[in-house]
Structures are given as structure tokens and as C-alpha cells.
Tab-separated table of C-alpha atoms in Angstrom:
chain	number	residue	atom	x	y	z
A	1006	MET	CA	170.987	81.385	100.641
A	1007	GLU	CA	173.569	83.760	99.129
A	1008	LYS	CA	171.314	86.742	99.860
A	1009	GLU	CA	170.900	85.526	103.447
A	1010	THR	CA	174.662	85.326	103.944
A	1011	SER	CA	175.138	88.759	102.381
A	1012	ILE	CA	172.612	90.357	104.753
A	1013	THR	CA	174.193	88.606	107.738
A	1014	ASN	CA	177.673	89.799	106.823
A	1015	SER	CA	176.361	93.305	106.144
A	1016	PHE	CA	174.559	93.313	109.487
A	1017	ILE	CA	177.774	92.470	111.330
A	1018	GLU	CA	179.800	95.002	109.324
A	1019	LEU	CA	177.240	97.727	110.012
A	1020	ALA	CA	177.008	96.891	113.731
A	1021	LYS	CA	180.800	97.022	113.978
A	1022	LYS	CA	181.010	100.418	112.256
A	1023	ILE	CA	178.289	101.814	114.526
A	1024	ARG	CA	180.082	100.386	117.585
A	1025	GLU	CA	183.300	102.074	116.501
A	1026	GLY	CA	181.459	105.328	115.807
A	1027	LYS	CA	180.091	105.275	119.335
A	1028	LYS	CA	183.641	104.578	120.581
A	1029	LEU	CA	182.553	101.353	122.253
A	1030	THR	CA	185.020	98.523	122.727
A	1031	ILE	CA	183.995	94.939	122.011
A	1032	GLU	CA	183.838	94.378	125.765
A	1033	GLN	CA	181.606	97.415	126.326
A	1034	LEU	CA	179.193	96.404	123.552
A	1035	ALA	CA	179.081	92.858	124.940
A	1036	ASP	CA	178.232	94.183	128.407
A	1037	LEU	CA	175.500	96.453	127.049
A	1038	ALA	CA	174.080	93.638	124.907
A	1039	GLY	CA	174.242	91.079	127.707
A	1040	VAL	CA	176.311	88.606	125.672
A	1041	HIS	CA	179.789	87.176	126.162
A	1042	ARG	CA	182.581	89.357	124.751
A	1043	THR	CA	183.915	86.328	122.875
A	1044	THR	CA	180.627	86.211	120.960
A	1045	ILE	CA	181.068	89.768	119.655
A	1046	GLY	CA	184.644	89.006	118.619
A	1047	LEU	CA	183.612	85.856	116.754
A	1048	LEU	CA	180.824	87.724	114.983
A	1049	GLU	CA	183.046	90.611	113.879
A	1050	ARG	CA	185.615	88.117	112.520
A	1051	ASN	CA	182.818	86.377	110.592
A	1052	GLU	CA	183.500	83.171	112.503
A	1053	ARG	CA	179.932	82.955	113.763
A	1054	SER	CA	176.493	84.093	112.619
A	1055	PRO	CA	174.188	85.816	115.113
A	1056	THR	CA	170.955	84.236	116.241
A	1057	LEU	CA	167.887	86.445	116.065
A	1058	GLN	CA	168.054	86.877	119.833
A	1059	VAL	CA	171.705	87.963	119.794
A	1060	ALA	CA	171.047	90.319	116.862
A	1061	SER	CA	168.180	91.860	118.836
A	1062	GLN	CA	170.402	92.326	121.903
A	1063	ILE	CA	173.137	93.975	119.823
A	1064	ALA	CA	170.623	96.333	118.188
A	1065	SER	CA	169.231	97.245	121.606
A	1066	ALA	CA	172.753	97.929	122.912
A	1067	LEU	CA	173.379	100.218	119.935
A	1068	GLN	CA	170.017	101.922	120.611
A	1069	ILE	CA	168.720	101.200	117.113
A	1070	PRO	CA	165.589	99.122	116.359
A	1071	LEU	CA	166.482	95.662	115.054
A	1072	SER	CA	164.116	96.074	112.102
A	1073	GLU	CA	165.978	99.248	111.086
A	1074	LEU	CA	169.402	97.591	111.309
A	1075	ILE	CA	168.234	94.625	109.227
A	1076	GLN	CA	166.723	96.937	106.627
A	1077	GLU	CA	169.946	98.940	106.449
A	1078	ALA	CA	172.026	95.766	106.242
A	1079	GLU	CA	170.012	94.762	103.210
A	1080	LEU	CA	170.756	98.124	101.563
A	1081	VAL	CA	174.476	97.657	102.342
A	1082	GLY	CA	174.374	94.136	100.897
A	1083	ARG	CA	172.752	95.439	97.708
A	1084	GLY	CA	175.347	98.199	97.336
A	1085	LYS	CA	172.838	101.042	97.831
A	1086	ILE	CA	174.982	102.591	100.583
A	1087	ASN	CA	178.094	101.606	102.509
A	1088	ALA	CA	178.273	100.676	106.166
A	1089	GLN	CA	180.628	103.522	107.092
A	1090	GLN	CA	178.228	106.143	105.720
A	1091	LEU	CA	175.357	104.625	107.665
A	1092	ALA	CA	177.412	104.477	110.852
A	1093	GLU	CA	178.289	108.170	110.504
A	1094	PHE	CA	174.632	108.919	109.818
A	1095	HIS	CA	173.548	107.194	113.038
A	1096	GLN	CA	176.241	109.015	114.982
A	1097	ASN	CA	175.149	112.418	113.686
A	1098	ARG	CA	171.447	111.602	113.899
A	1099	THR	CA	171.154	110.985	117.633
A	1100	PRO	CA	169.723	114.052	119.454
A	1101	ASN	CA	172.157	115.010	122.193
A	1102	ARG	CA	171.590	116.624	125.581
A	1103	GLU	CA	174.113	119.292	124.613
A	1104	PHE	CA	171.450	120.684	122.267
A	1105	LEU	CA	169.034	121.349	125.132
A	1106	ARG	CA	168.571	124.902	126.393
A	1107	ASN	CA	166.600	126.277	129.354
A	1108	GLU	CA	165.325	122.876	130.426
A	1109	ASP	CA	163.752	124.469	133.481
A	1110	LYS	CA	161.513	126.549	131.179
A	1111	LEU	CA	160.558	123.409	129.243
A	1112	ILE	CA	159.488	121.709	132.482
A	1113	GLU	CA	157.759	124.825	133.785
A	1114	THR	CA	155.836	125.476	130.547
A	1115	ILE	CA	154.684	122.037	129.382
A	1116	GLY	CA	155.573	119.701	132.260
A	1117	VAL	CA	158.116	117.420	130.566
A	1118	ASP	CA	161.908	117.369	130.766
A	1119	GLY	CA	164.591	117.262	128.101
A	1120	SER	CA	164.560	113.465	127.867
A	1121	THR	CA	160.989	113.560	126.540
A	1122	LEU	CA	161.927	116.145	123.915
A	1123	LEU	CA	165.029	114.231	122.803
A	1124	GLY	CA	163.062	110.993	122.666
A	1125	ALA	CA	160.346	112.605	120.546
A	1126	ILE	CA	162.860	114.005	118.041
A	1127	ASP	CA	164.692	110.675	117.882
A	1128	ALA	CA	161.419	108.795	117.298
A	1129	CYS	CA	160.551	111.208	114.474
A	1130	TYR	CA	163.956	110.677	112.864
A	1131	GLN	CA	163.689	106.888	113.122
A	1132	THR	CA	160.289	106.921	111.401
A	1133	LEU	CA	161.465	109.225	108.617
A	1134	ASP	CA	164.640	107.203	108.086
A	1135	THR	CA	162.720	103.926	107.926
A	1136	ILE	CA	160.423	105.402	105.278
A	1137	ASP	CA	163.397	106.692	103.272
A	1138	GLU	CA	165.221	103.361	103.457
A	1139	GLN	CA	162.135	101.601	102.118
A	1140	LEU	CA	161.837	104.129	99.295
A	1141	ILE	CA	165.543	104.015	98.425
A	1142	GLY	CA	165.458	100.216	98.450
A	1143	LYS	CA	162.751	100.391	95.781
A	1144	GLY	CA	164.726	102.882	93.694
A	1145	SER	CA	162.533	105.842	94.657
A	1146	LEU	CA	163.425	109.339	95.812
A	1147	PRO	CA	163.391	110.093	99.569
A	1148	ILE	CA	160.107	111.362	100.980
A	1149	ALA	CA	161.347	114.976	101.195
A	1150	HIS	CA	161.478	115.009	97.381
A	1151	LEU	CA	158.132	113.254	96.897
A	1152	VAL	CA	155.737	115.479	98.852
A	1153	GLU	CA	155.101	119.210	98.998
A	1154	LEU	CA	157.014	120.957	101.789
A	1155	ALA	CA	153.780	121.985	103.533
A	1156	ASN	CA	152.754	118.323	103.660
A	1157	LEU	CA	156.223	117.313	104.829
A	1158	SER	CA	156.027	119.822	107.685
A	1159	SER	CA	152.638	118.432	108.666
A	1160	MET	CA	153.980	114.879	108.636
A	1161	VAL	CA	157.038	115.795	110.713
A	1162	GLY	CA	154.814	117.648	113.189
A	1163	ASN	CA	152.560	114.614	113.586
A	1164	MET	CA	155.568	112.351	114.143
A	1165	VAL	CA	157.080	114.656	116.758
A	1166	GLY	CA	153.701	115.035	118.465
A	1167	GLY	CA	153.332	111.269	118.635
A	1168	GLY	CA	156.846	111.064	120.049
A	1169	ILE	CA	156.048	113.553	122.809
A	1170	ALA	CA	153.013	111.488	123.799
A	1171	ASP	CA	155.022	108.239	123.734
A	1172	TYR	CA	157.924	109.601	125.797
A	1173	SER	CA	155.917	111.685	128.282
A	1174	ASN	CA	155.315	108.819	130.741
A	1175	GLY	CA	151.574	109.113	130.252
A	1176	LEU	CA	151.343	112.876	130.717
A	1177	TYR	CA	150.147	113.488	127.144
A	1178	ALA	CA	148.007	111.784	124.510
A	1179	ARG	CA	147.536	112.677	120.856
A	1180	ASN	CA	144.305	114.443	119.968
A	1181	LYS	CA	142.256	113.615	116.876
A	1182	PRO	CA	143.749	114.920	113.581
A	1183	HIS	CA	143.082	118.593	112.816
A	1184	THR	CA	141.702	119.148	116.318
A	1185	TYR	CA	142.899	121.790	118.782
A	1186	PRO	CA	145.004	121.220	120.811
A	1187	ASP	CA	147.372	118.688	119.250
A	1188	LEU	CA	148.275	117.103	122.583
A	1189	LEU	CA	145.870	116.479	125.434
A	1190	PRO	CA	146.935	116.449	129.102
A	1191	GLN	CA	146.330	113.167	130.917
A	1192	SER	CA	147.525	114.300	134.322
A	1193	GLU	CA	149.301	117.229	135.957
A	1194	PRO	CA	151.527	119.079	135.166
A	1195	ALA	CA	150.597	118.543	131.499
A	1196	VAL	CA	148.570	121.250	129.723
A	1197	ASN	CA	146.597	121.633	126.520
A	1198	LEU	CA	149.497	121.795	124.086
A	1199	GLU	CA	149.484	122.990	120.484
A	1200	LEU	CA	152.395	122.047	118.208
A	1201	LYS	CA	153.577	124.099	115.236
A	1202	MET	CA	156.230	123.189	112.671
A	1203	ALA	CA	158.055	125.464	110.217
A	1204	LEU	CA	160.810	125.126	107.633
A	1205	GLU	CA	164.113	126.991	108.013
A	1206	THR	CA	163.539	130.649	109.046
A	1207	ASN	CA	159.767	130.618	108.534
A	1208	LYS	CA	157.644	131.557	111.537
A	1209	PRO	CA	155.215	128.879	112.775
A	1210	LYS	CA	151.659	129.530	111.639
A	1211	GLY	CA	148.119	128.189	111.574
A	1212	HIS	CA	144.785	129.007	109.988
A	1213	LEU	CA	143.314	130.707	113.053
A	1214	PRO	CA	144.850	132.512	116.032
A	1215	LYS	CA	144.247	130.486	119.185
A	1216	ALA	CA	145.330	131.352	122.708
A	1217	GLY	CA	147.158	128.602	124.580
A	1218	THR	CA	150.445	126.880	125.301
A	1219	TYR	CA	152.630	126.203	122.277
A	1220	ILE	CA	155.675	124.150	121.377
A	1221	THR	CA	157.222	125.150	118.049
A	1222	PHE	CA	159.734	123.275	115.925
A	1223	ARG	CA	161.792	124.557	113.008
A	1224	TYR	CA	163.797	122.282	110.737
A	1225	ILE	CA	166.118	122.350	107.754
A	1226	LEU	CA	166.669	119.873	104.929
A	1227	GLY	CA	170.323	118.844	104.897
A	1228	ASP	CA	172.278	115.827	103.737
A	1229	LYS	CA	172.737	112.545	105.622
A	1230	GLN	CA	175.761	113.913	107.504
A	1231	GLY	CA	173.841	116.969	108.680
A	1232	ASN	CA	175.558	119.384	106.314
A	1233	PHE	CA	173.382	122.302	105.263
A	1234	ASN	CA	173.781	125.121	102.763
A	1235	ARG	CA	171.359	128.016	102.644
A	1236	GLY	CA	169.171	128.499	99.585
A	1237	LYS	CA	166.215	126.565	98.153
A	1238	GLU	CA	168.399	125.093	95.429
A	1239	ASN	CA	170.735	123.588	98.060
A	1240	ARG	CA	168.120	121.787	100.154
A	1241	GLY	CA	168.928	118.194	100.947
A	1242	ASP	CA	166.627	115.255	101.609
A	1243	THR	CA	167.036	114.747	105.369
A	1244	VAL	CA	165.037	116.512	108.100
A	1245	TRP	CA	167.110	118.059	110.901
A	1246	ILE	CA	165.249	119.913	113.656
A	1247	TRP	CA	167.401	122.895	114.586
A	1248	GLU	CA	165.196	124.832	117.021
A	1249	VAL	CA	162.426	124.178	119.539
A	1250	LYS	CA	160.614	126.845	121.581
A	1251	VAL	CA	157.820	126.860	124.141
A	1252	GLY	CA	155.555	129.595	125.442
A	1253	HIS	CA	152.054	130.847	126.269
A	1254	LEU	CA	150.391	132.838	123.477
A	1255	THR	CA	147.279	134.994	123.228
A	1256	GLU	CA	145.219	135.671	120.100
A	1257	GLU	CA	146.878	139.095	119.895
A	1258	ASP	CA	150.272	137.397	119.511
A	1259	PHE	CA	149.385	136.342	115.953
A	1260	SER	CA	149.482	138.378	112.765
A	1261	CYS	CA	146.612	137.425	110.437
A	1262	SER	CA	146.511	137.813	106.675
A	1263	ASN	CA	145.100	136.241	103.558
A	1264	THR	CA	148.222	135.052	101.757
A	1265	GLU	CA	148.008	133.962	98.140
A	1266	GLY	CA	148.598	130.233	97.924
A	1267	ASP	CA	147.378	129.538	101.464
A	1268	SER	CA	143.956	127.997	102.081
A	1269	GLY	CA	142.118	130.824	103.786
A	1270	LYS	CA	143.349	133.145	106.496
A	1271	THR	CA	146.847	132.548	107.885
A	1272	ALA	CA	147.784	133.299	111.495
A	1273	VAL	CA	151.545	133.711	111.954
A	1274	ILE	CA	153.197	134.158	115.345
A	1275	LYS	CA	154.477	137.740	115.467
A	1276	THR	CA	158.256	138.073	115.223
A	1277	ASP	CA	158.735	139.953	118.492
A	1278	VAL	CA	156.532	137.440	120.328
A	1279	PHE	CA	158.264	134.482	118.762
A	1280	ASN	CA	161.672	135.871	119.721
A	1281	LYS	CA	160.559	136.018	123.361
A	1282	MET	CA	159.428	132.390	123.509
A	1283	HIS	CA	161.735	130.131	125.525
A	1284	LEU	CA	164.414	128.431	123.448
A	1285	VAL	CA	164.674	124.814	124.680
A	1286	TYR	CA	166.573	123.059	121.853
A	1287	TYR	CA	169.098	124.500	119.414
A	1288	ILE	CA	171.760	123.208	117.001
A	1289	SER	CA	174.044	126.021	115.851
A	1290	ARG	CA	175.488	124.159	112.844
A	1291	HIS	CA	172.008	123.946	111.306
A	1292	LEU	CA	171.150	127.613	111.794
A	1293	PRO	CA	169.574	128.729	108.474
A	1294	TYR	CA	170.131	132.466	108.901
A	1295	ALA	CA	172.719	134.456	106.948
A	1296	HIS	CA	175.889	135.878	108.499
A	1297	LYS	CA	176.272	139.625	108.914
A	1298	ALA	CA	179.583	141.383	108.448
A	1299	ASP	CA	180.192	141.511	112.208
A	1300	GLY	CA	179.889	137.727	112.456
A	1301	LYS	CA	176.397	137.768	113.969
A	1302	TYR	CA	173.348	136.242	112.353
A	1303	VAL	CA	170.492	137.997	110.591
A	1304	GLY	CA	167.052	137.391	112.057
A	1305	PHE	CA	168.046	135.348	115.118
A	1306	ASN	CA	167.610	136.561	118.680
């Protein structure tokens, strides 16, 4: 019973911190949740415990799955992390429309708008964060420190691909694993779409050069607040996608080589070709390139 009360109190504390982080008043949260404003006030003063239905409505209003909030409340109750840190994490974690670039090119190239892209990234983050919270709750390291980076990139790519299919309003469906293309068109204007993922400044690559339409993602590993310092020794444990590009590629747009450590031939998108692909999502604070003396960045178009 004590554990139950602790989780309940932690749930309310966490919901309040997230509400404040989103700059929502009690009245605004109540309206979004479809409950009386008095109810929110009573909950935040610990004068009432939420029913499962009310908790679900509050989670929905905060745009966070109820299961995730409950899991996080348990971590707060056990002293694994504090509510303020989690609230700041949620605030920083939400992909924002201000990060979109050239949305017209996104629509023109693959047939979906910025909302689909933002939804896919958000879905990926929610899955990764749920996994990490489970691991942390068991005293384990986060997943970024448990798997090889190549495997992590593959996992993140699969999660983002699933997110695109889920948020595309039926335009796309996932293909079978390890089958070209990654996403199959279900109706126009969708196209055969291949997805590539790369860490930091690495260029997206595959085992064979294939002509087609591509969407590429690059990510960094920062801390929970989104802070990032260059250098392998400074990598954090949280995936932050910093760049997304789209474009049509031919087989000649890839540079092929047999690189030691890779399984077979590696086909990397050529730098000049990659630089000409349409930038459709970009977060400047996560840019992993070094500064030059004139204040510009090395290696970024």
C-alpha cells in the first residue's frame, strides 16, 4: 500500500512539473484533459487521488503515453531520478516544427508532410526512452551503452521507419526486415522509400548501391537535456536526431569500397551528392561538426 501511495504521489508531482514545463495553467490542463479544473487543483494539492480514467486523460493532455508516465513515476518514487529532471527531459525531447526545413521538398520527394516526420521521430524517442526506463529501473545501463553503435543505428532506423508508416495516414507500410526498400508505398503520392541512418558526421551507407528515393537520418548521443560535446569519449546515452535529408539517388551516387571491419562491400553516399540532398529537419545545437576560426562549421553545407 505504501508503494502504491508513493507512485500516486510521484505521478501527480511529475504531471505537475510537466504541466509547468509546458507553461500550462491548471485551467488549461483541465480543459485539455476534459476534467474539471477543481479536480486538477485537488490532485496537485494531494487532496485527491486520480482514478485510472482521470490519469489517462491527464497523460493524453500532456501528450505522453499513460504507461510511460506511470513507469517514470515509479522511478521517481524509488529515487532513481527526480520529477524536475524528467519534466525538463520531456520538454527538450519533443520534436518541434521549428526544426523543419524545406517542407515542400519533403512533400514533393516522399509524399508526406512535416507532421509525419515529427511524429515518426517522437515515436522513436518514446520507444527508446521506455526501453531505457525499464533498464534503469533494473539497475542496468541504458541501451546506447549495451549494444554496438552499428546495431544501435539499425534499431533507431527501424523505429523511425515504423514511425513513418504509423504517421503517414496509410501512405506507407514497413517492408520485411533486410528487404529493399524499407518502406513500401500503399497509395499515391508515396514511393519506394529507402531509409539510412548514421551517427554524428558519418555519411549514410549500405552494403550495395541501389538507385531510388532515400530519406537519411543522422543522430548524436547526448545527455538527457540534449547537451552534446564532440568526441567519442564525450558521447552520452540518449539518441538525438539532428539532421534529416531526402533525395533521389542513382547507383553512381555511391562510393563503394571494402572497408576493414565492415561485412563485405560498403556503399557510402558520395559527399557532394549528400550535400545536395534536401535538408528537411535540422537542430543546430546538436550539430556534431567542429568550428572553424571564422565561426563557420567544418564539413557542413
